PDB file of C-alpha atoms in Angstrom:
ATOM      1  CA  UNK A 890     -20.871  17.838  13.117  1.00  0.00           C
ATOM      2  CA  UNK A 891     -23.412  15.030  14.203  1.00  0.00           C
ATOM      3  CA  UNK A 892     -22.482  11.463  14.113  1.00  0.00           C
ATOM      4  CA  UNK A 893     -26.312  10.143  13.076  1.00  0.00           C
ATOM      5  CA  UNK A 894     -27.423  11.421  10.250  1.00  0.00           C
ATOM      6  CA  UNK A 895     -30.498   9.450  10.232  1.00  0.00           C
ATOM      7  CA  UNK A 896     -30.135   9.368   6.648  1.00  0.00           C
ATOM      8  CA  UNK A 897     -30.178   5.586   6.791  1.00  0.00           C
ATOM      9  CA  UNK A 898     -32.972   4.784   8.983  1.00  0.00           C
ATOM     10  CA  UNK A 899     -35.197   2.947   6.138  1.00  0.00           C
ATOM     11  CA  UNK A 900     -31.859   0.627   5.629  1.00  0.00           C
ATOM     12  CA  UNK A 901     -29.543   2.341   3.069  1.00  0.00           C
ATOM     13  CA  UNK A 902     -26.529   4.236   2.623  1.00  0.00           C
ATOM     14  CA  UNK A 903     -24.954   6.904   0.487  1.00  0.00           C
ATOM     15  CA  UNK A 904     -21.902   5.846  -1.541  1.00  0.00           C
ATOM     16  CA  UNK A 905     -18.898   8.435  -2.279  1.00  0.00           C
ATOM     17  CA  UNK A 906     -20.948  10.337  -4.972  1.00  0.00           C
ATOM     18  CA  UNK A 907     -24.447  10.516  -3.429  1.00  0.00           C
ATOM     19  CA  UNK A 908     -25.857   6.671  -4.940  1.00  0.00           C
ATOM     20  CA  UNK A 909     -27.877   5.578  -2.439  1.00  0.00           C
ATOM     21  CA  UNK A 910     -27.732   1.388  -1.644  1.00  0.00           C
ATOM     22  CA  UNK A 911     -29.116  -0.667   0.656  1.00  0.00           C
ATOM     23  CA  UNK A 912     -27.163  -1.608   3.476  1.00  0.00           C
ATOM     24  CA  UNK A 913     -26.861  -4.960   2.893  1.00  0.00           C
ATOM     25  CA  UNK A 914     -25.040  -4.253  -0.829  1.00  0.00           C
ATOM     26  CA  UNK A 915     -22.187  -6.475  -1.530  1.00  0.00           C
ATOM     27  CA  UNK A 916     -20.280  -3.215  -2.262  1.00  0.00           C
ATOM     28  CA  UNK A 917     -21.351  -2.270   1.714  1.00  0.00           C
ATOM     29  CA  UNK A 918     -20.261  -5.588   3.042  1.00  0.00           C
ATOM     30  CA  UNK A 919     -16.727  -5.010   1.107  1.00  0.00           C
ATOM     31  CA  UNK A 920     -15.721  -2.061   3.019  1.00  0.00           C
ATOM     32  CA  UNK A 921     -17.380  -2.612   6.116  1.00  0.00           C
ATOM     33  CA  UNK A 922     -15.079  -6.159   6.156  1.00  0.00           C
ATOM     34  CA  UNK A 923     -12.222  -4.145   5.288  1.00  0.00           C
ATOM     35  CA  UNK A 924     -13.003  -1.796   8.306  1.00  0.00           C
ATOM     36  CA  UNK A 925     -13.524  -4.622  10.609  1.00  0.00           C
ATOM     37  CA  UNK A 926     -10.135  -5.707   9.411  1.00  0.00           C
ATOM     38  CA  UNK A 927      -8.560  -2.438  10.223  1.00  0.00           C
ATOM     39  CA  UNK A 928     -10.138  -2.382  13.771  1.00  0.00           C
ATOM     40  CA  UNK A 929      -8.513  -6.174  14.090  1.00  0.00           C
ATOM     41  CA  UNK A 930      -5.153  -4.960  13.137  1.00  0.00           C
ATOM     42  CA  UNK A 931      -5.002  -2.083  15.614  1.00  0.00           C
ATOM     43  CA  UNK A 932      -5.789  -4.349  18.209  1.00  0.00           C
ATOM     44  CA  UNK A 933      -2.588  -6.893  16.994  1.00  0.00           C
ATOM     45  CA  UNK A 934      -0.349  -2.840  16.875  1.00  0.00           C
ATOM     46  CA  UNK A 935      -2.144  -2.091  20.324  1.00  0.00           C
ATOM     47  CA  UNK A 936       0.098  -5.449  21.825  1.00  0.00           C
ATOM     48  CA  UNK A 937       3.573  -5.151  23.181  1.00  0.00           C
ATOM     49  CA  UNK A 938       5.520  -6.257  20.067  1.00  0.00           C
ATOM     50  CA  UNK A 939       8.458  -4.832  18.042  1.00  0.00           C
ATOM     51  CA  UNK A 940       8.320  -0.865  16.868  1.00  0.00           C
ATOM     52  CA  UNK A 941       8.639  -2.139  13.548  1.00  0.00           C
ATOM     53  CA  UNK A 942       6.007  -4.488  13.113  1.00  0.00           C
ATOM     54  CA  UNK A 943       3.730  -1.511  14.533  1.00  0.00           C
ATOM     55  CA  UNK A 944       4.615   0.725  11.834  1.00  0.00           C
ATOM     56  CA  UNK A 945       4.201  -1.943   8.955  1.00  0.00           C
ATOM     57  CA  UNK A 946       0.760  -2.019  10.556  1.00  0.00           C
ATOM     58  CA  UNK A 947       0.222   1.774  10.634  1.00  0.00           C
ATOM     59  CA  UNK A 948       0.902   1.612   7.121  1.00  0.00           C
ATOM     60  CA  UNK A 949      -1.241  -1.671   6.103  1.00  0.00           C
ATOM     61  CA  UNK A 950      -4.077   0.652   8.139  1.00  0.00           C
ATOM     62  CA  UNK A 951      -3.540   3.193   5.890  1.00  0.00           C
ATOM     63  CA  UNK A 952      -3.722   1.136   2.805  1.00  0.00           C
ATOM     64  CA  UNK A 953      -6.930  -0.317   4.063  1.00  0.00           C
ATOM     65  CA  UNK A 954      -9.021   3.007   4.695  1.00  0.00           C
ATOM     66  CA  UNK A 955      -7.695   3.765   0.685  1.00  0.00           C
ATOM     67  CA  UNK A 956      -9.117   0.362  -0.277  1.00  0.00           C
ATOM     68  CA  UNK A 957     -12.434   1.430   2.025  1.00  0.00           C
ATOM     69  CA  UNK A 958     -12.259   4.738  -0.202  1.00  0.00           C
ATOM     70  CA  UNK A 959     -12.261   3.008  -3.122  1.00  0.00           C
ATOM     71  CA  UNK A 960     -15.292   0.173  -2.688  1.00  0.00           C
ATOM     72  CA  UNK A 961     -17.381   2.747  -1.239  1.00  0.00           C
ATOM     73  CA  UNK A 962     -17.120   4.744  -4.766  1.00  0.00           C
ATOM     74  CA  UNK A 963     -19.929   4.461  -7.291  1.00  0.00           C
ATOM     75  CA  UNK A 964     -17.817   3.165 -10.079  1.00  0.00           C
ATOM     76  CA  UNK A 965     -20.174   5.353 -12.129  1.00  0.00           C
ATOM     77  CA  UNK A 966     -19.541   8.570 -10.552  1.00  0.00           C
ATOM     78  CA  UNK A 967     -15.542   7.534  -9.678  1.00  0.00           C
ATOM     79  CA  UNK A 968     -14.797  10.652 -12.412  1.00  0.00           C
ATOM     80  CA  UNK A 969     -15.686  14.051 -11.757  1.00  0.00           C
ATOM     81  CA  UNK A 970     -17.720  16.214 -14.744  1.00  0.00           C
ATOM     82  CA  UNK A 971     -14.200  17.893 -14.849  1.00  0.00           C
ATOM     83  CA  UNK A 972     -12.256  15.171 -15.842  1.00  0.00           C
ATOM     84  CA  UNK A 973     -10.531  14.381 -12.574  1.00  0.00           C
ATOM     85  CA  UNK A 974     -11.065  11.437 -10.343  1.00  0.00           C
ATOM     86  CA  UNK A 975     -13.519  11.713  -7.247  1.00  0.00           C
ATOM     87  CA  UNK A 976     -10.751   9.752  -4.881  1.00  0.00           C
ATOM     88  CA  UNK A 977      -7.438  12.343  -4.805  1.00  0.00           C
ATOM     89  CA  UNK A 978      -5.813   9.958  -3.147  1.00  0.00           C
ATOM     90  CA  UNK A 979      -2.941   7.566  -3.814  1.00  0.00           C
ATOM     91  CA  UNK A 980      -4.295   4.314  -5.073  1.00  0.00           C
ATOM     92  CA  UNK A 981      -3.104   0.366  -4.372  1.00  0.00           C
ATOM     93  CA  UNK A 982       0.479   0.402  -5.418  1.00  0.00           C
ATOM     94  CA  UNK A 983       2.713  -2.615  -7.001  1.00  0.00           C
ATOM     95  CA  UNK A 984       5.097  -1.323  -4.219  1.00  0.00           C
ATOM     96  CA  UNK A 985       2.456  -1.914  -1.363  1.00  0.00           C
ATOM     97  CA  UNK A 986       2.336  -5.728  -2.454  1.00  0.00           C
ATOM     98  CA  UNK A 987       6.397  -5.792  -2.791  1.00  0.00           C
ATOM     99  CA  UNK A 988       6.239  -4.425   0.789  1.00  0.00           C
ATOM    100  CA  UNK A 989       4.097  -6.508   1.968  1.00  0.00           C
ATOM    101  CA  UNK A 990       6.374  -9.656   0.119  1.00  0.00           C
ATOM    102  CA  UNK A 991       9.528  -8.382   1.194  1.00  0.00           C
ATOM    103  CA  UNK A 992       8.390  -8.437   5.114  1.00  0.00           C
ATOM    104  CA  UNK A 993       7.066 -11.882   4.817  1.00  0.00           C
ATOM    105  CA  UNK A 994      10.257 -12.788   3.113  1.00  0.00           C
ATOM    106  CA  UNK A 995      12.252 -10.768   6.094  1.00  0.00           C
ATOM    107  CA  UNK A 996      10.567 -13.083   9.044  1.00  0.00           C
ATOM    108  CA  UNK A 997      10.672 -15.991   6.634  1.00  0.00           C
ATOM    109  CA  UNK A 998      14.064 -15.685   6.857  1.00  0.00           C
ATOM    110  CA  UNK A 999      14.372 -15.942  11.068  1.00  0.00           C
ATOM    111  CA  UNK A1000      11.681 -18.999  11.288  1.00  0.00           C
ATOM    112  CA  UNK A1001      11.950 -22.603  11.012  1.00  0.00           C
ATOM    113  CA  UNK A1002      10.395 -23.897   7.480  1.00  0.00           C
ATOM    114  CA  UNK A1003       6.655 -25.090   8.039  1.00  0.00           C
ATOM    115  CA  UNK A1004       6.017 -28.656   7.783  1.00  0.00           C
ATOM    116  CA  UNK A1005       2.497 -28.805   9.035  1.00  0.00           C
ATOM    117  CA  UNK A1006      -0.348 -26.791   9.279  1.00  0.00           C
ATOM    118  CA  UNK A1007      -0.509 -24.691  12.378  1.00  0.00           C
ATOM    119  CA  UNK A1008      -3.290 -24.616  15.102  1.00  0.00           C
ATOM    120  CA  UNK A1009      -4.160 -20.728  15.276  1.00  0.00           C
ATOM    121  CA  UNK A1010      -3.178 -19.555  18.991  1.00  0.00           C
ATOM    122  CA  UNK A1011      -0.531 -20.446  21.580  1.00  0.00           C
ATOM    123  CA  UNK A1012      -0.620 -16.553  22.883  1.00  0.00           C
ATOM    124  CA  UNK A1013      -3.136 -14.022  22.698  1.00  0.00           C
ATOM    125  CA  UNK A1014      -1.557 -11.542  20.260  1.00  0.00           C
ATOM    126  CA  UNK A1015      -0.725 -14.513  17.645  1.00  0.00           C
ATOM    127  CA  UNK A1016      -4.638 -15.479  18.499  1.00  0.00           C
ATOM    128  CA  UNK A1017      -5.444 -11.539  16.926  1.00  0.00           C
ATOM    129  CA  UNK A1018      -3.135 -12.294  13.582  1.00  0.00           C
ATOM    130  CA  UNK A1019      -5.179 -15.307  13.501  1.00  0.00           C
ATOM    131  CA  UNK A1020      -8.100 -13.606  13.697  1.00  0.00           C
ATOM    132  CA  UNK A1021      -7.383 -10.566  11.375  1.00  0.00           C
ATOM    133  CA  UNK A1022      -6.100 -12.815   8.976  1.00  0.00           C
ATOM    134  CA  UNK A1023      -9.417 -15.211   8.784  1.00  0.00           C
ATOM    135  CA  UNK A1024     -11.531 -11.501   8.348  1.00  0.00           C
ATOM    136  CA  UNK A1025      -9.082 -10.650   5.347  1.00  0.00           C
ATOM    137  CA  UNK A1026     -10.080 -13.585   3.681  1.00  0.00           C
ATOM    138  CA  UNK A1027     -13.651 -13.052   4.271  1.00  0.00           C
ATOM    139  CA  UNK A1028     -12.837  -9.519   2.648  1.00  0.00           C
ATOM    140  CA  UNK A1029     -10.794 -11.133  -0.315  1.00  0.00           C
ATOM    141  CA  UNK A1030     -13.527 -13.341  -0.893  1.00  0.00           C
ATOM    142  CA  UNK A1031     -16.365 -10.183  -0.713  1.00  0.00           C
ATOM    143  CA  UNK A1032     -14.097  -8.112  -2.881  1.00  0.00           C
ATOM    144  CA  UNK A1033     -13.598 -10.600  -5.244  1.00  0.00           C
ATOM    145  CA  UNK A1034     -17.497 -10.891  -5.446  1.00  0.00           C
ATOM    146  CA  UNK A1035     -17.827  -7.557  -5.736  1.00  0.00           C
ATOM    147  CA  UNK A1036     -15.330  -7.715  -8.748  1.00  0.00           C
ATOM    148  CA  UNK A1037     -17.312 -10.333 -10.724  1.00  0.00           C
ATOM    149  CA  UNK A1038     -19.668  -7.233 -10.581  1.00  0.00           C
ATOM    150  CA  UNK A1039     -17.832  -4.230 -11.139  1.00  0.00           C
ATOM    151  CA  UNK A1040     -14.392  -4.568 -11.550  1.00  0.00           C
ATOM    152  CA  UNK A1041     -11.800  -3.751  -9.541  1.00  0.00           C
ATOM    153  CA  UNK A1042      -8.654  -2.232  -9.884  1.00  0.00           C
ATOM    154  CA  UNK A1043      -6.053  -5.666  -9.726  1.00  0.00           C
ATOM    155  CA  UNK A1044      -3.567  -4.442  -7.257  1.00  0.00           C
ATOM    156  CA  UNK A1045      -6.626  -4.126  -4.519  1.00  0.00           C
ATOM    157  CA  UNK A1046      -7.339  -7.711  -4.633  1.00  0.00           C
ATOM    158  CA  UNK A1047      -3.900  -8.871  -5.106  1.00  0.00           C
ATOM    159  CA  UNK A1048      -2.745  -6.444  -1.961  1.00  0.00           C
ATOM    160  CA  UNK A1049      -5.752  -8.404   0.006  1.00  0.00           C
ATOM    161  CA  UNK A1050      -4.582 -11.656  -0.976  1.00  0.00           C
ATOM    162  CA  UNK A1051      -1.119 -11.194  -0.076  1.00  0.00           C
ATOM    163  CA  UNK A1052      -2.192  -9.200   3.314  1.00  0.00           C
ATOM    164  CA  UNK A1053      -3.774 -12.167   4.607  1.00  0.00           C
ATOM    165  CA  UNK A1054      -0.220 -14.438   3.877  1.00  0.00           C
ATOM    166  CA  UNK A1055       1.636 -11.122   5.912  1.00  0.00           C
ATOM    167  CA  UNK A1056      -0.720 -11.936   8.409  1.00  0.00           C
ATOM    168  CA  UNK A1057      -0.264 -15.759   8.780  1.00  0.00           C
ATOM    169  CA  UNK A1058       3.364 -15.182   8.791  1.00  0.00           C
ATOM    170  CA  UNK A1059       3.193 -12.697  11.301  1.00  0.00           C
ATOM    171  CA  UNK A1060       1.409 -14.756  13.430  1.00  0.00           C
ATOM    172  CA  UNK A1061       4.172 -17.152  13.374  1.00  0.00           C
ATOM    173  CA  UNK A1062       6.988 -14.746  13.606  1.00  0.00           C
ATOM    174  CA  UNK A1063       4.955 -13.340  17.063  1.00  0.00           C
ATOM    175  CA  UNK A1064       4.547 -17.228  18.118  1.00  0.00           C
ATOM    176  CA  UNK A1065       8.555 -17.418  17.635  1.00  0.00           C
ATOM    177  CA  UNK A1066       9.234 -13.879  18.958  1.00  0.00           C
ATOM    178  CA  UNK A1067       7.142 -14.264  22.262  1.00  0.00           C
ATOM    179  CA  UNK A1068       8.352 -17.912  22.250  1.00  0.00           C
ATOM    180  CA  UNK A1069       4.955 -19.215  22.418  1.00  0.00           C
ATOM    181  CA  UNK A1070       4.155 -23.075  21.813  1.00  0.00           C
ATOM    182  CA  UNK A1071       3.257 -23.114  17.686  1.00  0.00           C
ATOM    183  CA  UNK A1072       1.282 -26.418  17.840  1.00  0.00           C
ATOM    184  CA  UNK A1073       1.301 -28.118  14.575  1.00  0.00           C
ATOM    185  CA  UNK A1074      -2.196 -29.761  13.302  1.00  0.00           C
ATOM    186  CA  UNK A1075      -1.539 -33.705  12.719  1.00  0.00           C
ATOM    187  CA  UNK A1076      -4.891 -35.579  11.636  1.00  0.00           C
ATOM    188  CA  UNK A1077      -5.895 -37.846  14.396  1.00  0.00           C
ATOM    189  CA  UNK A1078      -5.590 -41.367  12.904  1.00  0.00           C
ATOM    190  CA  UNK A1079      -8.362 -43.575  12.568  1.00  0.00           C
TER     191      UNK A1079
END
């Protein structure tokens, strides 16, 4: 199989069902987002931290090529003329968001409470939760756009939303872990 297709040459794509959009479609900048997210989050499980936070990333990875899936389906050709959805695949779970919760509560637990804002950095692998959780914002905020659209399933954008709070609070747990300086943001006075 050939990598280039040169099927989008002139500046569009095909969609899961054969629509054809330009390349610039908000429905194009969704998933592309998401996969630029993914590629950010193997580089934070590509770091020397703790088995466990690597698999909770193998699995948010996982979740985030089925939420790729489903924006790159044309809503109107999601079902099959036999009844049966295009995407065989399991979709955005209530139990993927209670995951996600139940980590965040987990390192919660081990950190000091937060009393200021926190300056993103203080050691490169905190730098890439930093990172991958500013790009799942920008997702949220393109899926959410996308939504005003065509709608959305609601656990998809309430998985994103709560994926980018895993990701702040794994930044901190890393910060604490690698005992790296977590320099909190006081406004300069005037």
């Amino acid at each position: 199989m050939k990598i280039y297709t040169k099927t989008g040459d002139k500046g569009t794509t095909a969609l899961f069902g054969g629509t054809r959009v330009p390349k610039h479609h908000i429905r194009i900048e969704s998933y592309g987002t998401i996969d630029e997210l993914n590629s950010h989050i193997g580089l934070i499980r590509d770091q020397d931290i703790n088995a466990h936070y690597k698999e909770v990333l193998i699995h948010i990875q996982d979740r985030l090529f089925t939420i790729g899936a489903i924006l790159a389906t044309d809503p109107e050709k999601a079902i099959l003329k036999s009844g049966k959805a295009r995407l065989n695949i399991p979709k955005i779970a209530l139990e993927d968001i209670e995951r996600l919760e139940q980590e965040m509560d987990n390192m919660n637990d081990t950190l000091p409470p937060m009393t200021h804002f926190v300056l993103p950095g203080g050691h490169q692998t905190v730098s890439f939760c930093h990172i991958a959780r500013c790009v799942c914002r920008r997702a949220e905020r393109l899926a959410t756009a996308l939504h005003d659209i065509s709608p959305l399933e609601a656990h998809t954008l309430v998985y994103l939303n709560r994926l980018s709070d895993y990701l702040f609070v794994l930044a901190r747990k890393l910060s604490h872990d690698l005992q790296a300086d977590e320099i909190k943001w006081i406004p300069e006075k005037q």
